[in-house]
Amino acid sequence: MVNRKAIHAIRTGLRELADPVRAAGAQAYMKSAIPSLGVRVPEVRRLAAAVVTRYPFDSPDQLRASVLELWRTAEFREERYAAIDLTGGRLVAADLTMLPVYEEMIRQGAWWDFADGVAGRICALLQAHRAEMSAVILRWSTDPDFWVRRASITAQIKAKADTDTELLRRVIEANLADPEFFIRKAVGWALREYAKTAPEWVAAFVAAHEDRISPLSRREALKNLAK
C-alpha cells in the first residue's frame, strides 16, 4: 500500500540537499527537538512535487498511507514538511478521510510550522464539506490542545470571499481570553487576512470586542486597515 519508492526518493533527496550550517540555525530558531537537515522550505516543496511526478500515487488510500508512514517515521523536520506537501494535490483535496491525518499532524507536531502547514488543507475540506467541517472546527475551537484551537482559527486564512463569518466569529470569540501567544497571534492573523477581503467586517469586529481582544491581536488585525 505504501509508496516506498516515493518515500525513499524524498529521504534521499533531502539528505542530498542538507546544509549542516543552516541546519544548526534552523533547529535553534524552531526550538525543535527533531533534528533539521537545513533544507529550505521551497526546496522541500520542489522535491516533493518532483517525486510525485516521478512516482505518482495509485489512489487516495496509498497517498494517505504513505504520508502517515513518512510523518510517523521522520528523523528530520523536513521529512514532516514533505509529508504535508504530499497532501497538496488534487487526489485528496476534498477527501474527508484526510482529516484524521491533519489532526495527527497538528497534535503530534505541536508547533506553529506544522499546524499552519495544514491550514490550507483544512480550508479546502471546509469548502467541500461545509456542514461536517464547520462542526469539527467549532469543536476544535474549545479543544484543550491550543495547537488544535489555533488550527480552528486559521482554518479560513485562505478562504477570502468564501469565508464563513459566523464560524470565524465563533472560533475567535471562544479564544479571545486565552493568554497564549500563538493563539493571540492566530487571531490577529486570521482577522488581518480577512481584512483584505472585508475590511469593514474586521473593523467592526475589533470595535465590538475592544474590551476583550488582546493588543497583539488588535494590532495584527488592523495592520492592513491602517495603511
mmCIF file of C-alpha atoms in Angstrom:
data_model
loop_
_atom_site.group_PDB
_atom_site.id
_atom_site.type_symbol
_atom_site.label_atom_id
_atom_site.label_comp_id
_atom_site.label_asym_id
_atom_site.label_seq_id
_atom_site.Cartn_x
_atom_site.Cartn_y
_atom_site.Cartn_z
ATOM 1 C CA MET A 1 0.000 0.000 0.000
ATOM 2 C CA VAL A 2 2.736 2.473 0.922
ATOM 3 C CA ASN A 3 4.584 4.084 -1.996
ATOM 4 C CA ARG A 4 8.052 3.046 -0.858
ATOM 5 C CA LYS A 5 9.781 4.466 -3.913
ATOM 6 C CA ALA A 6 8.369 7.932 -3.250
ATOM 7 C CA ILE A 7 9.333 7.867 0.412
ATOM 8 C CA HIS A 8 12.850 6.662 -0.374
ATOM 9 C CA ALA A 9 13.269 9.337 -3.042
ATOM 10 C CA ILE A 10 12.160 12.066 -0.645
ATOM 11 C CA ARG A 11 14.512 10.938 2.097
ATOM 12 C CA THR A 12 17.424 10.542 -0.303
ATOM 13 C CA GLY A 13 16.748 13.905 -1.921
ATOM 14 C CA LEU A 14 16.523 15.721 1.393
ATOM 15 C CA ARG A 15 19.840 14.322 2.548
ATOM 16 C CA GLU A 16 21.459 15.382 -0.705
ATOM 17 C CA LEU A 17 20.195 18.928 -0.141
ATOM 18 C CA ALA A 18 21.274 19.025 3.514
ATOM 19 C CA ASP A 19 23.164 22.075 4.760
ATOM 20 C CA PRO A 20 24.703 21.389 8.213
ATOM 21 C CA VAL A 21 25.409 25.053 8.922
ATOM 22 C CA ARG A 22 21.880 26.156 8.110
ATOM 23 C CA ALA A 23 20.532 23.105 9.979
ATOM 24 C CA ALA A 24 22.000 24.297 13.272
ATOM 25 C CA GLY A 25 20.426 27.718 12.886
ATOM 26 C CA ALA A 26 17.084 26.302 11.774
ATOM 27 C CA GLN A 27 16.908 23.929 14.723
ATOM 28 C CA ALA A 28 17.688 26.741 17.162
ATOM 29 C CA TYR A 29 15.123 29.048 15.534
ATOM 30 C CA MET A 30 12.387 26.410 15.586
ATOM 31 C CA LYS A 31 13.297 25.289 19.127
ATOM 32 C CA SER A 32 12.951 21.829 17.675
ATOM 33 C CA ALA A 33 13.591 18.525 19.405
ATOM 34 C CA ILE A 34 13.583 16.956 15.926
ATOM 35 C CA PRO A 35 16.882 17.474 14.067
ATOM 36 C CA SER A 36 16.899 19.639 10.965
ATOM 37 C CA LEU A 37 18.698 18.978 7.701
ATOM 38 C CA GLY A 38 18.889 22.655 6.864
ATOM 39 C CA VAL A 39 16.835 22.327 3.664
ATOM 40 C CA ARG A 40 14.829 25.415 2.782
ATOM 41 C CA VAL A 41 11.043 25.066 2.613
ATOM 42 C CA PRO A 42 10.831 25.927 -1.121
ATOM 43 C CA GLU A 43 13.400 23.223 -1.825
ATOM 44 C CA VAL A 44 11.372 20.694 0.160
ATOM 45 C CA ARG A 45 8.293 21.607 -1.866
ATOM 46 C CA ARG A 46 10.091 21.296 -5.187
ATOM 47 C CA LEU A 47 11.492 17.928 -4.178
ATOM 48 C CA ALA A 48 8.091 16.619 -3.065
ATOM 49 C CA ALA A 49 6.481 17.779 -6.328
ATOM 50 C CA ALA A 50 9.207 16.160 -8.417
ATOM 51 C CA VAL A 51 8.884 12.889 -6.509
ATOM 52 C CA VAL A 52 5.115 12.783 -7.011
ATOM 53 C CA THR A 53 5.638 13.295 -10.745
ATOM 54 C CA ARG A 54 8.193 10.505 -10.884
ATOM 55 C CA TYR A 55 6.431 8.096 -8.521
ATOM 56 C CA PRO A 56 2.714 9.001 -8.630
ATOM 57 C CA PHE A 57 0.272 7.621 -6.099
ATOM 58 C CA ASP A 58 -2.196 4.999 -7.285
ATOM 59 C CA SER A 59 -5.050 6.111 -5.045
ATOM 60 C CA PRO A 60 -6.035 8.382 -2.150
ATOM 61 C CA ASP A 61 -5.561 5.407 0.169
ATOM 62 C CA GLN A 62 -1.978 4.916 -0.974
ATOM 63 C CA LEU A 63 -1.207 8.605 -0.615
ATOM 64 C CA ARG A 64 -2.688 8.680 2.880
ATOM 65 C CA ALA A 65 -0.767 5.588 3.981
ATOM 66 C CA SER A 66 2.465 6.962 2.535
ATOM 67 C CA VAL A 67 2.021 10.355 4.170
ATOM 68 C CA LEU A 68 1.460 8.736 7.558
ATOM 69 C CA GLU A 69 4.466 6.467 7.092
ATOM 70 C CA LEU A 70 6.723 9.391 6.229
ATOM 71 C CA TRP A 71 5.328 11.535 9.051
ATOM 72 C CA ARG A 72 5.476 8.894 11.778
ATOM 73 C CA THR A 73 8.957 7.608 10.949
ATOM 74 C CA ALA A 74 10.517 11.001 10.218
ATOM 75 C CA GLU A 75 14.009 11.528 11.616
ATOM 76 C CA PHE A 76 14.243 15.127 10.412
ATOM 77 C CA ARG A 77 11.858 18.055 10.454
ATOM 78 C CA GLU A 78 11.978 18.442 6.688
ATOM 79 C CA GLU A 79 10.610 14.926 6.251
ATOM 80 C CA ARG A 80 7.482 16.066 8.041
ATOM 81 C CA TYR A 81 7.311 19.149 5.834
ATOM 82 C CA ALA A 82 7.471 16.850 2.833
ATOM 83 C CA ALA A 83 4.696 14.677 4.269
ATOM 84 C CA ILE A 84 2.463 17.753 4.458
ATOM 85 C CA ASP A 85 3.470 18.794 0.933
ATOM 86 C CA LEU A 86 2.398 15.420 -0.439
ATOM 87 C CA THR A 87 -1.190 16.182 0.614
ATOM 88 C CA GLY A 88 -1.404 19.279 -1.582
ATOM 89 C CA GLY A 89 -2.528 17.630 -4.823
ATOM 90 C CA ARG A 90 -6.000 17.146 -6.243
ATOM 91 C CA LEU A 91 -6.068 13.471 -5.276
ATOM 92 C CA VAL A 92 -7.109 14.227 -1.683
ATOM 93 C CA ALA A 93 -8.046 17.910 -1.831
ATOM 94 C CA ALA A 94 -11.667 17.249 -0.855
ATOM 95 C CA ASP A 95 -11.152 13.900 0.879
ATOM 96 C CA LEU A 96 -12.659 13.919 4.374
ATOM 97 C CA THR A 97 -10.722 10.786 5.286
ATOM 98 C CA MET A 98 -7.637 13.022 5.368
ATOM 99 C CA LEU A 99 -8.991 14.921 8.375
ATOM 100 C CA PRO A 100 -7.568 12.465 10.964
ATOM 101 C CA VAL A 101 -4.197 12.760 9.219
ATOM 102 C CA TYR A 102 -4.194 16.550 9.514
ATOM 103 C CA GLU A 103 -5.346 16.360 13.125
ATOM 104 C CA GLU A 104 -2.488 13.962 13.933
ATOM 105 C CA MET A 105 -0.048 16.381 12.332
ATOM 106 C CA ILE A 106 -1.381 19.250 14.414
ATOM 107 C CA ARG A 107 -1.433 17.354 17.716
ATOM 108 C CA GLN A 108 1.834 15.451 17.329
ATOM 109 C CA GLY A 109 3.672 18.232 15.527
ATOM 110 C CA ALA A 110 2.718 20.630 18.327
ATOM 111 C CA TRP A 111 4.381 23.640 16.758
ATOM 112 C CA TRP A 112 3.320 26.505 14.522
ATOM 113 C CA ASP A 113 5.009 25.316 11.333
ATOM 114 C CA PHE A 114 3.125 22.021 11.342
ATOM 115 C CA ALA A 115 -0.204 23.469 12.492
ATOM 116 C CA ASP A 116 -0.025 26.243 9.903
ATOM 117 C CA GLY A 117 1.240 23.866 7.247
ATOM 118 C CA VAL A 118 -2.094 22.056 7.145
ATOM 119 C CA ALA A 119 -4.274 25.181 7.471
ATOM 120 C CA GLY A 120 -4.853 25.315 3.728
ATOM 121 C CA ARG A 121 -5.840 21.644 3.703
ATOM 122 C CA ILE A 122 -8.400 22.238 6.447
ATOM 123 C CA CYS A 123 -9.722 25.198 4.484
ATOM 124 C CA ALA A 124 -10.170 23.069 1.367
ATOM 125 C CA LEU A 125 -12.085 20.445 3.324
ATOM 126 C CA LEU A 126 -14.305 23.155 4.795
ATOM 127 C CA GLN A 127 -15.180 24.476 1.337
ATOM 128 C CA ALA A 128 -16.048 20.967 0.141
ATOM 129 C CA HIS A 129 -17.864 19.745 3.257
ATOM 130 C CA ARG A 130 -19.389 22.772 4.975
ATOM 131 C CA ALA A 131 -21.671 21.080 7.485
ATOM 132 C CA GLU A 132 -19.269 18.369 8.634
ATOM 133 C CA MET A 133 -16.199 20.577 8.792
ATOM 134 C CA SER A 134 -17.961 23.511 10.466
ATOM 135 C CA ALA A 135 -18.901 21.190 13.309
ATOM 136 C CA VAL A 136 -15.314 19.924 13.544
ATOM 137 C CA ILE A 137 -13.825 23.409 13.550
ATOM 138 C CA LEU A 138 -16.242 24.590 16.227
ATOM 139 C CA ARG A 139 -15.287 21.603 18.359
ATOM 140 C CA TRP A 140 -11.616 22.313 17.811
ATOM 141 C CA SER A 141 -12.086 25.923 18.945
ATOM 142 C CA THR A 142 -12.529 24.736 22.543
ATOM 143 C CA ASP A 143 -10.105 21.799 22.489
ATOM 144 C CA PRO A 144 -7.681 21.522 25.448
ATOM 145 C CA ASP A 145 -4.772 21.485 22.956
ATOM 146 C CA PHE A 146 -4.057 25.081 21.975
ATOM 147 C CA TRP A 147 -2.482 23.990 18.691
ATOM 148 C CA VAL A 148 -5.819 22.481 17.719
ATOM 149 C CA ARG A 149 -7.531 25.696 18.778
ATOM 150 C CA ARG A 150 -5.056 27.660 16.667
ATOM 151 C CA ALA A 151 -5.961 25.441 13.704
ATOM 152 C CA SER A 152 -9.634 26.286 14.173
ATOM 153 C CA ILE A 153 -8.790 29.989 13.994
ATOM 154 C CA THR A 154 -6.516 29.724 10.947
ATOM 155 C CA ALA A 155 -8.797 27.301 9.097
ATOM 156 C CA GLN A 156 -10.186 30.069 6.874
ATOM 157 C CA ILE A 157 -6.984 32.038 6.274
ATOM 158 C CA LYS A 158 -7.159 31.307 2.540
ATOM 159 C CA ALA A 159 -10.945 31.412 2.156
ATOM 160 C CA LYS A 160 -11.186 35.095 1.183
ATOM 161 C CA ALA A 161 -14.734 35.778 -0.116
ATOM 162 C CA ASP A 162 -15.779 32.233 0.806
ATOM 163 C CA THR A 163 -15.122 32.891 4.496
ATOM 164 C CA ASP A 164 -17.934 31.823 6.793
ATOM 165 C CA THR A 165 -18.011 34.903 9.012
ATOM 166 C CA GLU A 166 -20.282 33.333 11.609
ATOM 167 C CA LEU A 167 -17.843 30.453 12.013
ATOM 168 C CA LEU A 168 -14.906 32.850 12.132
ATOM 169 C CA ARG A 169 -16.623 34.948 14.778
ATOM 170 C CA ARG A 170 -17.410 31.950 16.971
ATOM 171 C CA VAL A 171 -13.952 30.382 16.901
ATOM 172 C CA ILE A 172 -12.275 33.702 17.641
ATOM 173 C CA GLU A 173 -14.665 34.629 20.443
ATOM 174 C CA ALA A 174 -14.029 31.230 22.037
ATOM 175 C CA ASN A 175 -10.333 32.131 22.294
ATOM 176 C CA LEU A 176 -10.211 35.869 22.967
ATOM 177 C CA ALA A 177 -9.456 35.362 26.655
ATOM 178 C CA ASP A 178 -6.583 32.957 26.026
ATOM 179 C CA PRO A 179 -3.221 34.491 27.041
ATOM 180 C CA GLU A 180 -1.244 32.069 24.858
ATOM 181 C CA PHE A 181 0.927 33.973 22.358
ATOM 182 C CA PHE A 182 0.270 31.576 19.485
ATOM 183 C CA ILE A 183 -3.485 31.912 19.956
ATOM 184 C CA ARG A 184 -3.369 35.706 20.075
ATOM 185 C CA LYS A 185 -1.132 35.754 17.024
ATOM 186 C CA ALA A 186 -3.536 33.454 15.167
ATOM 187 C CA VAL A 187 -6.499 35.689 15.996
ATOM 188 C CA GLY A 188 -4.695 38.713 14.609
ATOM 189 C CA TRP A 189 -3.508 36.795 11.553
ATOM 190 C CA ALA A 190 -6.965 35.463 10.697
ATOM 191 C CA LEU A 191 -8.528 38.913 11.015
ATOM 192 C CA ARG A 192 -5.708 40.603 9.099
ATOM 193 C CA GLU A 193 -6.114 38.220 6.178
ATOM 194 C CA TYR A 194 -9.878 38.596 6.082
ATOM 195 C CA ALA A 195 -9.482 42.375 6.233
ATOM 196 C CA LYS A 196 -8.054 42.142 2.697
ATOM 197 C CA THR A 197 -11.491 40.944 1.596
ATOM 198 C CA ALA A 198 -13.865 42.574 4.076
ATOM 199 C CA PRO A 199 -12.164 45.455 5.917
ATOM 200 C CA GLU A 200 -15.434 46.827 7.264
ATOM 201 C CA TRP A 201 -16.341 43.490 8.854
ATOM 202 C CA VAL A 202 -12.952 43.206 10.545
ATOM 203 C CA ALA A 203 -13.006 46.799 11.779
ATOM 204 C CA ALA A 204 -16.487 46.274 13.207
ATOM 205 C CA PHE A 205 -15.473 43.004 14.857
ATOM 206 C CA VAL A 206 -12.449 44.552 16.534
ATOM 207 C CA ALA A 207 -14.507 47.530 17.706
ATOM 208 C CA ALA A 208 -17.204 45.275 19.127
ATOM 209 C CA HIS A 209 -14.602 43.289 21.087
ATOM 210 C CA GLU A 210 -12.391 46.206 22.085
ATOM 211 C CA ASP A 211 -12.587 45.288 25.775
ATOM 212 C CA ARG A 212 -11.592 41.650 25.177
ATOM 213 C CA ILE A 213 -9.202 41.478 22.246
ATOM 214 C CA SER A 214 -5.507 41.500 23.156
ATOM 215 C CA PRO A 215 -3.265 44.364 21.998
ATOM 216 C CA LEU A 216 -1.295 41.886 19.884
ATOM 217 C CA SER A 217 -4.403 40.560 18.133
ATOM 218 C CA ARG A 218 -5.790 44.047 17.639
ATOM 219 C CA ARG A 219 -2.561 45.373 16.195
ATOM 220 C CA GLU A 220 -2.258 42.481 13.758
ATOM 221 C CA ALA A 221 -5.934 42.627 12.781
ATOM 222 C CA LEU A 222 -5.841 46.318 11.897
ATOM 223 C CA LYS A 223 -2.393 46.391 10.268
ATOM 224 C CA ASN A 224 -3.696 46.486 6.705
ATOM 225 C CA LEU A 225 -6.539 48.842 7.572
ATOM 226 C CA ALA A 226 -4.092 51.399 8.944
ATOM 227 C CA LYS A 227 -2.486 51.598 5.520
#
